[in-house]
Amino acid sequence: MYKRSLILLFTAFLLTYSFSQAPDAHTLFIKNIYEESLTARNTNTVLQQLCQKFPRRLSGSNGLEDAVQWTKSLMEGYDFDNVFLQEVMVPHWERGEKESAYFYNSKGKKEHLSILALGRSIATPVAGISAQIIQVGSLQEIAQLGKEKIQGKIVYINKPFEQHFIRTFEGYTETVKIRTRGPSEAAKYGAVACVIRSVGTADDDYAHTGSLLYAANVPQIPAAALSVKSAKKLESALQHNPQSQLYLKINSKTLPDKMSHNVIGEIKGSEKPEKIIVIGGHLDAWDVGQGAHDDGAGCMQSVMALRMLQQMGYKPNNTLRVVLFTNEENGTKGGKKYAEYAFKNKEDHIFALESDAGAFTPRAIGINGPDSLVQKVKNWIKYFPDFTIDKIIKGKGGSDVEPLHKEMDTPVGSLMPDSQRYFDFHHTHADVFEAVNARELEMGTASMASFIYLVDQLGF
Amino acid sequence: MYKRSLILLFTAFLLTYSFSQAPDAHTLFIKNIYEESLTARNTNTVLQQLCQKFPRRLSGSNGLEDAVQWTKSLMEGYDFDNVFLQEVMVPHWERGEKESAYFYNSKGKKEHLSILALGRSIATPVAGISAQIIQVGSLQEIAQLGKEKIQGKIVYINKPFEQHFIRTFEGYTETVKIRTRGPSEAAKYGAVACVIRSVGTADDDYAHTGSLLYAANVPQIPAAALSVKSAKKLESALQHNPQSQLYLKINSKTLPDKMSHNVIGEIKGSEKPEKIIVIGGHLDAWDVGQGAHDDGAGCMQSVMALRMLQQMGYKPNNTLRVVLFTNEENGTKGGKKYAEYAFKNKEDHIFALESDAGAFTPRAIGINGPDSLVQKVKNWIKYFPDFTIDKIIKGKGGSDVEPLHKEMDTPVGSLMPDSQRYFDFHHTHADVFEAVNARELEMGTASMASFIYLVDQLGF
């Protein structure tokens, strides 16, 4: 009842004001986007469905392709003007049977560790690997120890998350090198396997997976991440017995590449249908938890931002397009392919905005574009209610929209939610629907809808 | 190691720069407050102790007085210059044995509801109360129905939380009237009891307690809150059978007032020891959960803000004082008594800052003081790192520092964290240490330490 009367009110409002560029109209429209989102909680409803129906959406999995079909149907059900798929070949890595690791403590008792193989890791032999552990605190230390100390051992990179950064993404960028580059760095000096302390902010027992990058011309070795609690347990064991051995078993396999899809839905522009404004997130997720924050939330926020504008009777000047990218996690093939198609088809993109930093209260929008544009857009902050988007800053798009910037110089951007909790959940079994707060999620939807509304109204 | 060298670095820094008022020194000092807090996580450590040792801290309870002694010892252990208690008489209400409520569904099956008696509620008779339910959506509707429809029944106020406000505190203020005034409003027209839908933002099964206010000259009736899920269950039952009866049993009692204490610790000012800057929270909590967000967090943030400044070698100009107020939840006797003592002892308070809005990422500081002061202080925003305190605004102190403003015109203020999740936990069994994110909590400590540092340095 409330919703219906709101929509009627706004349709009347639109007809009267014809979306003049008066600040009052924009401010009022955006206020109502937030109120409607917080009241109806529709993003929360569809995110729950996505997470519960298709919790596992790693590239190559049936779960991902089922989610592709489901999100396509969802947008078709909303009567978007066009809903279609884009073919994308993606890597197909599987974890296989659950990995395991243990050591014997000083009393001879077997201590199991909470562990996840890193994405792309090769398997251990079927019997597993047992070897002495050599603990290091950094990549540099591996090189310093050299072949003499490393050869034949399992390198354990025990580097805590760089907590002192206020934005956890900066701490992540600093710390994640041990995950991406650690295994090959260890292999260079003859390590037989590599385990790392999880790149996560919480002091808990969830291991964090994520991609490693095998360097060319270096033997590939199995690699996994320990939960922070398990990392501390192992650290303490090594203090008692520096000769401790670790048993590690990983059952992964890499299969031939497989066909996946970007899922696209759009509402055609009434004045300049050839001009495109993109919002999106990535539909694939690591094969643990439900990919709720990373990035089911970004996908559902993008779909529901468009849905909300549609329901409010808004007729865009330009074409508004949702893109749910495939394969962000272990390849970024979806984002790259999208930019390729856009280039090949000479599509005219005004702007692309991504949500891939968790379903937390939005605080800023980061823009990667010319300084003059960023300066202009900074003034739009006046249209946002207090305690929603606090600032619009020079920043980056996410990894799925950046290829569009590289390929065609399209300005791109990202929704920047509060970052304190993101790396508690990132790439873990804890990244489930229940870890998402409905109001925070909806604030993200409203922020995206509001921002693309402004781009559509005021131009870029 | 890291901490020690940081402290030494800053001591050296202090000696060199003697805290000149150059913005660079303040900016750098504040940056280091945040970094140190996020790295050491000391607030998180003591909050865990408080919550686990003294989970139940309602006024009149032994838990509260044990927490008084423990926090006193904690501050004595930190060698604060003065640590002392202030006597405060507080109300003593006890929930007694767990309350219960049920109805019979259309198939004759007994359906239990998740329920909590409201604070100050009288008990039902020992056998409980059974009566027909009359559902209303607002206080106004009670008056409209009048004695004819209400007499002898249990009034069920089924009003959802006002979700459309961006700051949930505004939604709370709108909605909480059903809790504070609903029972007496129902009693005016002859209701035998009153149940309300919980004043909370989450769609879950936790009931939210909190104080009711019995009106003078109106019979006192028992009153309780249903969880949102139970509220919906009852709503649905009433659709099938509007004649449904509710059984309600509440076992509370009100005992004679009891002696409690405000806990105070201070570091004396080196230049103007007679001038006092207060930070604080309230030590009492509802008798469910652990009072982690409300307000163990505010207490531990205040203590650790002072502790951090001390550990960084900071010598304040004015006296910095932590006050852990008693009895905020059902009486505000601690805050009122503190202001009384201050007035009687002619204490000179420059400013009092409260943290009582949950351990979430801080976003603003609200100041209740002269406009000229607020204007001046708004400029301090430049000293705060991005994504910490975004704005300093005209606002209010919390309920424990407002009496100081009323009594002596002292400028007061409150830490304003992101509010989206607060009323998911507020006054429920879910308000436990595990619901607090360590980084968000520490950001609050750092924000408080930074702000009182600026008040101390730049004056008010």
mmCIF file of C-alpha atoms in Angstrom, chain A residues 128-427:
data_model
loop_
_atom_site.group_PDB
_atom_site.id
_atom_site.type_symbol
_atom_site.label_atom_id
_atom_site.label_comp_id
_atom_site.label_asym_id
_atom_site.label_seq_id
_atom_site.Cartn_x
_atom_site.Cartn_y
_atom_site.Cartn_z
ATOM 1 C CA GLY A 128 49.625 -35.990 0.962
ATOM 2 C CA ILE A 129 52.927 -34.315 1.771
ATOM 3 C CA SER A 130 54.781 -34.435 5.074
ATOM 4 C CA ALA A 131 57.755 -32.183 5.520
ATOM 5 C CA GLN A 132 59.532 -29.989 8.009
ATOM 6 C CA ILE A 133 58.102 -26.472 8.343
ATOM 7 C CA ILE A 134 60.183 -23.370 7.832
ATOM 8 C CA GLN A 135 58.434 -20.268 9.124
ATOM 9 C CA VAL A 136 58.985 -16.835 7.573
ATOM 10 C CA GLY A 137 57.420 -13.426 8.170
ATOM 11 C CA SER A 138 57.676 -12.048 4.645
ATOM 12 C CA LEU A 139 58.506 -12.808 1.032
ATOM 13 C CA GLN A 140 61.884 -11.139 1.509
ATOM 14 C CA GLU A 141 62.747 -13.586 4.243
ATOM 15 C CA ILE A 142 62.295 -16.507 1.836
ATOM 16 C CA ALA A 143 64.952 -15.075 -0.460
ATOM 17 C CA GLN A 144 67.205 -14.332 2.486
ATOM 18 C CA LEU A 145 66.997 -17.896 3.790
ATOM 19 C CA GLY A 146 67.679 -19.251 0.316
ATOM 20 C CA LYS A 147 67.871 -22.750 -1.030
ATOM 21 C CA GLU A 148 69.912 -24.125 1.851
ATOM 22 C CA LYS A 149 67.171 -23.515 4.419
ATOM 23 C CA ILE A 150 64.127 -23.878 2.172
ATOM 24 C CA GLN A 151 64.822 -26.924 -0.015
ATOM 25 C CA GLY A 152 62.505 -29.856 0.676
ATOM 26 C CA LYS A 153 60.511 -28.017 3.310
ATOM 27 C CA ILE A 154 57.014 -26.566 3.606
ATOM 28 C CA VAL A 155 57.309 -22.801 3.773
ATOM 29 C CA TYR A 156 54.913 -21.221 6.265
ATOM 30 C CA ILE A 157 54.407 -17.497 5.631
ATOM 31 C CA ASN A 158 53.136 -16.165 8.925
ATOM 32 C CA LYS A 159 52.480 -12.533 8.171
ATOM 33 C CA PRO A 160 49.577 -10.868 10.023
ATOM 34 C CA PHE A 161 47.131 -8.631 8.182
ATOM 35 C CA GLU A 162 48.301 -4.999 8.080
ATOM 36 C CA GLN A 163 45.654 -3.762 10.500
ATOM 37 C CA HIS A 164 46.868 -0.193 10.883
ATOM 38 C CA PHE A 165 45.319 1.066 7.639
ATOM 39 C CA ILE A 166 41.939 2.709 8.134
ATOM 40 C CA ARG A 167 40.678 1.379 4.799
ATOM 41 C CA THR A 168 41.113 -2.381 5.053
ATOM 42 C CA PHE A 169 41.545 -2.583 1.273
ATOM 43 C CA GLU A 170 44.901 -0.890 1.698
ATOM 44 C CA GLY A 171 45.892 -3.427 4.330
ATOM 45 C CA TYR A 172 44.731 -6.176 2.008
ATOM 46 C CA THR A 173 46.789 -4.868 -0.912
ATOM 47 C CA GLU A 174 49.862 -4.846 1.321
ATOM 48 C CA THR A 175 49.258 -8.276 2.808
ATOM 49 C CA VAL A 176 47.831 -10.259 -0.104
ATOM 50 C CA LYS A 177 51.214 -10.485 -1.817
ATOM 51 C CA ILE A 178 51.992 -13.432 0.429
ATOM 52 C CA ARG A 179 49.038 -15.250 -1.112
ATOM 53 C CA THR A 180 49.509 -14.332 -4.756
ATOM 54 C CA ARG A 181 53.313 -14.506 -4.913
ATOM 55 C CA GLY A 182 54.284 -16.552 -1.846
ATOM 56 C CA PRO A 183 53.931 -20.055 -3.287
ATOM 57 C CA SER A 184 56.137 -19.378 -6.336
ATOM 58 C CA GLU A 185 58.637 -17.462 -4.221
ATOM 59 C CA ALA A 186 58.917 -20.508 -1.943
ATOM 60 C CA ALA A 187 59.127 -22.871 -4.918
ATOM 61 C CA LYS A 188 62.042 -20.895 -6.377
ATOM 62 C CA TYR A 189 64.155 -22.073 -3.452
ATOM 63 C CA GLY A 190 62.938 -25.664 -3.533
ATOM 64 C CA ALA A 191 59.988 -25.695 -1.141
ATOM 65 C CA VAL A 192 57.664 -28.683 -1.598
ATOM 66 C CA ALA A 193 54.553 -26.783 -0.487
ATOM 67 C CA CYS A 194 53.515 -23.426 0.941
ATOM 68 C CA VAL A 195 51.025 -22.486 3.623
ATOM 69 C CA ILE A 196 50.175 -18.932 4.565
ATOM 70 C CA ARG A 197 48.370 -17.202 7.382
ATOM 71 C CA SER A 198 44.979 -16.171 5.978
ATOM 72 C CA VAL A 199 44.707 -12.673 4.628
ATOM 73 C CA GLY A 200 41.824 -11.660 6.871
ATOM 74 C CA THR A 201 41.070 -9.158 9.635
ATOM 75 C CA ALA A 202 39.258 -11.341 12.181
ATOM 76 C CA ASP A 203 40.881 -13.338 14.921
ATOM 77 C CA ASP A 204 38.824 -16.453 14.179
ATOM 78 C CA ASP A 205 38.950 -19.968 12.785
ATOM 79 C CA TYR A 206 37.822 -19.302 9.200
ATOM 80 C CA ALA A 207 40.486 -19.855 6.548
ATOM 81 C CA HIS A 208 40.446 -17.422 3.602
ATOM 82 C CA THR A 209 40.957 -18.815 0.125
ATOM 83 C CA GLY A 210 41.701 -16.709 -2.986
ATOM 84 C CA SER A 211 43.857 -16.956 -6.069
ATOM 85 C CA LEU A 212 47.566 -17.556 -6.152
ATOM 86 C CA LEU A 213 49.612 -16.673 -9.221
ATOM 87 C CA TYR A 214 52.150 -19.272 -10.300
ATOM 88 C CA ALA A 215 55.207 -17.570 -11.789
ATOM 89 C CA ALA A 216 56.458 -18.768 -15.164
ATOM 90 C CA ASN A 217 59.468 -21.088 -15.144
ATOM 91 C CA VAL A 218 59.110 -22.003 -11.485
ATOM 92 C CA PRO A 219 57.824 -25.401 -10.344
ATOM 93 C CA GLN A 220 54.193 -25.291 -9.207
ATOM 94 C CA ILE A 221 53.727 -26.406 -5.606
ATOM 95 C CA PRO A 222 50.555 -26.985 -3.543
ATOM 96 C CA ALA A 223 49.486 -24.034 -1.414
ATOM 97 C CA ALA A 224 46.855 -23.307 1.222
ATOM 98 C CA ALA A 225 45.806 -20.729 3.816
ATOM 99 C CA LEU A 226 45.416 -21.357 7.552
ATOM 100 C CA SER A 227 42.793 -19.573 9.642
ATOM 101 C CA VAL A 228 44.279 -16.947 11.953
ATOM 102 C CA LYS A 229 43.642 -19.145 14.992
ATOM 103 C CA SER A 230 45.322 -22.117 13.289
ATOM 104 C CA ALA A 231 48.177 -19.867 12.197
ATOM 105 C CA LYS A 232 48.748 -18.847 15.805
ATOM 106 C CA LYS A 233 48.539 -22.470 16.927
ATOM 107 C CA LEU A 234 51.200 -23.452 14.425
ATOM 108 C CA GLU A 235 53.364 -20.479 15.381
ATOM 109 C CA SER A 236 53.189 -21.516 19.004
ATOM 110 C CA ALA A 237 54.022 -25.149 18.147
ATOM 111 C CA LEU A 238 57.089 -24.006 16.232
ATOM 112 C CA GLN A 239 58.269 -22.064 19.274
ATOM 113 C CA HIS A 240 58.226 -25.312 21.252
ATOM 114 C CA ASN A 241 59.590 -27.432 18.452
ATOM 115 C CA PRO A 242 61.241 -25.658 15.505
ATOM 116 C CA GLN A 243 61.647 -29.072 13.818
ATOM 117 C CA SER A 244 57.865 -29.615 13.575
ATOM 118 C CA GLN A 245 56.597 -31.367 10.477
ATOM 119 C CA LEU A 246 53.381 -30.496 8.702
ATOM 120 C CA TYR A 247 51.134 -32.939 6.882
ATOM 121 C CA LEU A 248 49.209 -31.357 3.998
ATOM 122 C CA LYS A 249 46.714 -32.853 1.601
ATOM 123 C CA ILE A 250 45.033 -30.958 -1.240
ATOM 124 C CA ASN A 251 42.690 -32.666 -3.696
ATOM 125 C CA SER A 252 42.152 -29.960 -6.302
ATOM 126 C CA LYS A 253 42.132 -30.306 -10.046
ATOM 127 C CA THR A 254 42.203 -27.995 -13.031
ATOM 128 C CA LEU A 255 39.830 -28.977 -15.840
ATOM 129 C CA PRO A 256 39.534 -27.579 -19.362
ATOM 130 C CA ASP A 257 38.079 -24.075 -19.684
ATOM 131 C CA LYS A 258 34.305 -23.930 -19.817
ATOM 132 C CA MET A 259 31.645 -21.660 -21.292
ATOM 133 C CA SER A 260 30.132 -19.171 -18.863
ATOM 134 C CA HIS A 261 28.173 -15.940 -19.319
ATOM 135 C CA ASN A 262 27.862 -12.318 -18.367
ATOM 136 C CA VAL A 263 24.203 -11.609 -17.632
ATOM 137 C CA ILE A 264 22.934 -8.294 -18.968
ATOM 138 C CA GLY A 265 19.672 -6.446 -18.535
ATOM 139 C CA GLU A 266 18.787 -2.939 -19.640
ATOM 140 C CA ILE A 267 16.187 -0.243 -19.723
ATOM 141 C CA LYS A 268 16.474 1.679 -22.971
ATOM 142 C CA GLY A 269 17.092 5.412 -22.885
ATOM 143 C CA SER A 270 14.236 7.560 -24.144
ATOM 144 C CA GLU A 271 16.436 10.292 -25.607
ATOM 145 C CA LYS A 272 19.839 8.740 -26.260
ATOM 146 C CA PRO A 273 19.350 4.973 -26.271
ATOM 147 C CA GLU A 274 22.805 4.497 -27.825
ATOM 148 C CA LYS A 275 24.492 5.962 -24.739
ATOM 149 C CA ILE A 276 24.996 3.390 -21.982
ATOM 150 C CA ILE A 277 25.385 3.707 -18.214
ATOM 151 C CA VAL A 278 26.467 0.439 -16.578
ATOM 152 C CA ILE A 279 26.054 -0.783 -13.018
ATOM 153 C CA GLY A 280 27.167 -4.222 -11.970
ATOM 154 C CA GLY A 281 28.849 -6.760 -9.776
ATOM 155 C CA HIS A 282 30.227 -10.249 -10.302
ATOM 156 C CA LEU A 283 28.065 -13.331 -10.150
ATOM 157 C CA ASP A 284 30.816 -15.867 -9.579
ATOM 158 C CA ALA A 285 32.132 -16.488 -6.067
ATOM 159 C CA TRP A 286 34.618 -18.666 -4.274
ATOM 160 C CA ASP A 287 33.375 -22.176 -3.549
ATOM 161 C CA VAL A 288 32.976 -21.608 0.191
ATOM 162 C CA GLY A 289 30.175 -19.809 1.995
ATOM 163 C CA GLN A 290 27.578 -18.297 -0.318
ATOM 164 C CA GLY A 291 29.411 -15.359 -1.868
ATOM 165 C CA ALA A 292 26.955 -13.062 -0.099
ATOM 166 C CA HIS A 293 29.161 -10.007 0.424
ATOM 167 C CA ASP A 294 31.499 -11.064 -2.400
ATOM 168 C CA ASP A 295 29.628 -10.396 -4.578
ATOM 169 C CA GLY A 296 26.059 -11.613 -4.536
ATOM 170 C CA ALA A 297 25.270 -8.319 -2.837
ATOM 171 C CA GLY A 298 26.768 -6.221 -5.649
ATOM 172 C CA CYS A 299 24.792 -8.191 -8.249
ATOM 173 C CA MET A 300 21.480 -7.912 -6.463
ATOM 174 C CA GLN A 301 22.067 -4.232 -5.612
ATOM 175 C CA SER A 302 22.651 -3.540 -9.317
ATOM 176 C CA VAL A 303 19.556 -5.399 -10.485
ATOM 177 C CA MET A 304 17.387 -3.847 -7.785
ATOM 178 C CA ALA A 305 18.727 -0.336 -8.371
ATOM 179 C CA LEU A 306 17.408 -0.561 -11.923
ATOM 180 C CA ARG A 307 14.217 -2.233 -10.730
ATOM 181 C CA MET A 308 13.627 0.529 -8.212
ATOM 182 C CA LEU A 309 14.039 3.298 -10.794
ATOM 183 C CA GLN A 310 11.654 1.404 -13.043
ATOM 184 C CA GLN A 311 9.100 1.013 -10.233
ATOM 185 C CA MET A 312 9.333 4.688 -9.390
ATOM 186 C CA GLY A 313 8.272 5.415 -12.960
ATOM 187 C CA TYR A 314 11.609 6.856 -13.965
ATOM 188 C CA LYS A 315 12.233 7.029 -17.737
ATOM 189 C CA PRO A 316 15.975 7.363 -18.282
ATOM 190 C CA ASN A 317 17.461 9.616 -20.956
ATOM 191 C CA ASN A 318 20.276 7.149 -21.605
ATOM 192 C CA THR A 319 20.240 3.383 -21.561
ATOM 193 C CA LEU A 320 20.707 1.971 -18.046
ATOM 194 C CA ARG A 321 22.349 -1.427 -18.130
ATOM 195 C CA VAL A 322 23.017 -3.997 -15.399
ATOM 196 C CA VAL A 323 25.953 -6.331 -16.005
ATOM 197 C CA LEU A 324 26.530 -9.364 -13.811
ATOM 198 C CA PHE A 325 30.087 -10.310 -14.682
ATOM 199 C CA THR A 326 31.351 -13.870 -14.624
ATOM 200 C CA ASN A 327 34.724 -15.106 -13.380
ATOM 201 C CA GLU A 328 35.992 -12.136 -11.405
ATOM 202 C CA GLU A 329 37.563 -14.337 -8.757
ATOM 203 C CA ASN A 330 39.959 -16.451 -10.730
ATOM 204 C CA GLY A 331 40.469 -14.858 -14.122
ATOM 205 C CA THR A 332 38.504 -11.613 -14.606
ATOM 206 C CA LYS A 333 37.499 -13.057 -17.949
ATOM 207 C CA GLY A 334 33.974 -11.624 -17.692
ATOM 208 C CA GLY A 335 35.089 -8.034 -17.240
ATOM 209 C CA LYS A 336 37.688 -8.300 -19.988
ATOM 210 C CA LYS A 337 35.264 -9.919 -22.415
ATOM 211 C CA TYR A 338 32.641 -7.263 -21.708
ATOM 212 C CA ALA A 339 35.111 -4.530 -22.648
ATOM 213 C CA GLU A 340 36.115 -6.470 -25.778
ATOM 214 C CA TYR A 341 32.509 -6.761 -26.941
ATOM 215 C CA ALA A 342 31.903 -3.081 -26.166
ATOM 216 C CA PHE A 343 34.929 -2.104 -28.272
ATOM 217 C CA LYS A 344 34.067 -4.449 -31.121
ATOM 218 C CA ASN A 345 30.434 -3.327 -31.220
ATOM 219 C CA LYS A 346 31.433 0.340 -30.883
ATOM 220 C CA GLU A 347 29.132 0.762 -27.901
ATOM 221 C CA ASP A 348 29.126 4.218 -26.371
ATOM 222 C CA HIS A 349 29.557 3.896 -22.623
ATOM 223 C CA ILE A 350 29.134 7.040 -20.542
ATOM 224 C CA PHE A 351 30.084 5.443 -17.251
ATOM 225 C CA ALA A 352 30.317 2.097 -15.452
ATOM 226 C CA LEU A 353 29.818 1.721 -11.690
ATOM 227 C CA GLU A 354 30.681 -1.435 -9.786
ATOM 228 C CA SER A 355 29.709 -2.729 -6.348
ATOM 229 C CA ASP A 356 32.232 -5.303 -5.187
ATOM 230 C CA ALA A 357 33.305 -4.315 -1.687
ATOM 231 C CA GLY A 358 30.626 -5.904 0.462
ATOM 232 C CA ALA A 359 27.103 -5.077 1.568
ATOM 233 C CA PHE A 360 28.139 -2.549 4.193
ATOM 234 C CA THR A 361 26.950 1.015 4.739
ATOM 235 C CA PRO A 362 28.071 3.022 1.699
ATOM 236 C CA ARG A 363 30.356 5.941 2.438
ATOM 237 C CA ALA A 364 31.811 7.137 -0.850
ATOM 238 C CA ILE A 365 31.880 6.745 -4.593
ATOM 239 C CA GLY A 366 35.311 6.507 -6.195
ATOM 240 C CA ILE A 367 35.684 7.695 -9.785
ATOM 241 C CA ASN A 368 38.440 6.830 -12.203
ATOM 242 C CA GLY A 369 38.208 9.470 -14.887
ATOM 243 C CA PRO A 370 39.623 12.865 -15.889
ATOM 244 C CA ASP A 371 40.253 15.267 -13.001
ATOM 245 C CA SER A 372 37.826 17.793 -14.475
ATOM 246 C CA LEU A 373 35.096 15.177 -14.393
ATOM 247 C CA VAL A 374 35.875 14.168 -10.820
ATOM 248 C CA GLN A 375 35.790 17.834 -9.781
ATOM 249 C CA LYS A 376 32.406 18.305 -11.388
ATOM 250 C CA VAL A 377 30.943 15.160 -9.909
ATOM 251 C CA LYS A 378 32.186 15.988 -6.408
ATOM 252 C CA ASN A 379 29.532 18.702 -6.304
ATOM 253 C CA TRP A 380 26.806 16.117 -6.546
ATOM 254 C CA ILE A 381 27.424 15.224 -2.933
ATOM 255 C CA LYS A 382 24.855 17.889 -2.048
ATOM 256 C CA TYR A 383 22.069 15.674 -3.399
ATOM 257 C CA PHE A 384 22.800 12.832 -0.979
ATOM 258 C CA PRO A 385 21.113 12.712 2.446
ATOM 259 C CA ASP A 386 23.342 12.902 5.508
ATOM 260 C CA PHE A 387 24.907 9.591 6.535
ATOM 261 C CA THR A 388 24.631 8.026 3.101
ATOM 262 C CA ILE A 389 27.376 8.857 0.559
ATOM 263 C CA ASP A 390 29.698 11.275 2.375
ATOM 264 C CA LYS A 391 32.073 11.947 -0.449
ATOM 265 C CA ILE A 392 32.780 11.455 -4.124
ATOM 266 C CA ILE A 393 36.491 11.027 -4.696
ATOM 267 C CA LYS A 394 39.123 10.231 -7.254
ATOM 268 C CA GLY A 395 39.387 6.472 -7.031
ATOM 269 C CA LYS A 396 39.124 3.310 -9.033
ATOM 270 C CA GLY A 397 36.499 1.170 -10.638
ATOM 271 C CA GLY A 398 36.438 -2.448 -9.566
ATOM 272 C CA SER A 399 38.287 -5.129 -11.482
ATOM 273 C CA ASP A 400 35.290 -5.810 -13.748
ATOM 274 C CA VAL A 401 34.804 -2.260 -15.014
ATOM 275 C CA GLU A 402 38.453 -1.214 -15.178
ATOM 276 C CA PRO A 403 38.951 -3.070 -18.521
ATOM 277 C CA LEU A 404 36.354 -0.711 -20.017
ATOM 278 C CA HIS A 405 38.459 2.204 -18.836
ATOM 279 C CA LYS A 406 41.616 0.694 -20.295
ATOM 280 C CA GLU A 407 39.999 -0.326 -23.572
ATOM 281 C CA MET A 408 37.881 2.743 -24.304
ATOM 282 C CA ASP A 409 38.791 5.369 -21.716
ATOM 283 C CA THR A 410 35.306 5.108 -20.213
ATOM 284 C CA PRO A 411 35.053 6.760 -16.789
ATOM 285 C CA VAL A 412 34.459 4.027 -14.244
ATOM 286 C CA GLY A 413 33.711 3.987 -10.561
ATOM 287 C CA SER A 414 33.051 1.921 -7.508
ATOM 288 C CA LEU A 415 30.720 2.014 -4.562
ATOM 289 C CA MET A 416 32.885 2.328 -1.441
ATOM 290 C CA PRO A 417 31.106 0.904 1.594
ATOM 291 C CA ASP A 418 32.555 1.035 5.068
ATOM 292 C CA SER A 419 35.436 -1.426 4.900
ATOM 293 C CA GLN A 420 36.000 -2.484 8.519
ATOM 294 C CA ARG A 421 34.274 -5.883 8.318
ATOM 295 C CA TYR A 422 34.828 -6.921 4.704
ATOM 296 C CA PHE A 423 37.944 -8.990 5.268
ATOM 297 C CA ASP A 424 36.330 -10.855 8.154
ATOM 298 C CA PHE A 425 34.155 -12.602 5.555
ATOM 299 C CA HIS A 426 36.077 -12.355 2.274
ATOM 300 C CA HIS A 427 36.604 -15.773 0.625
#
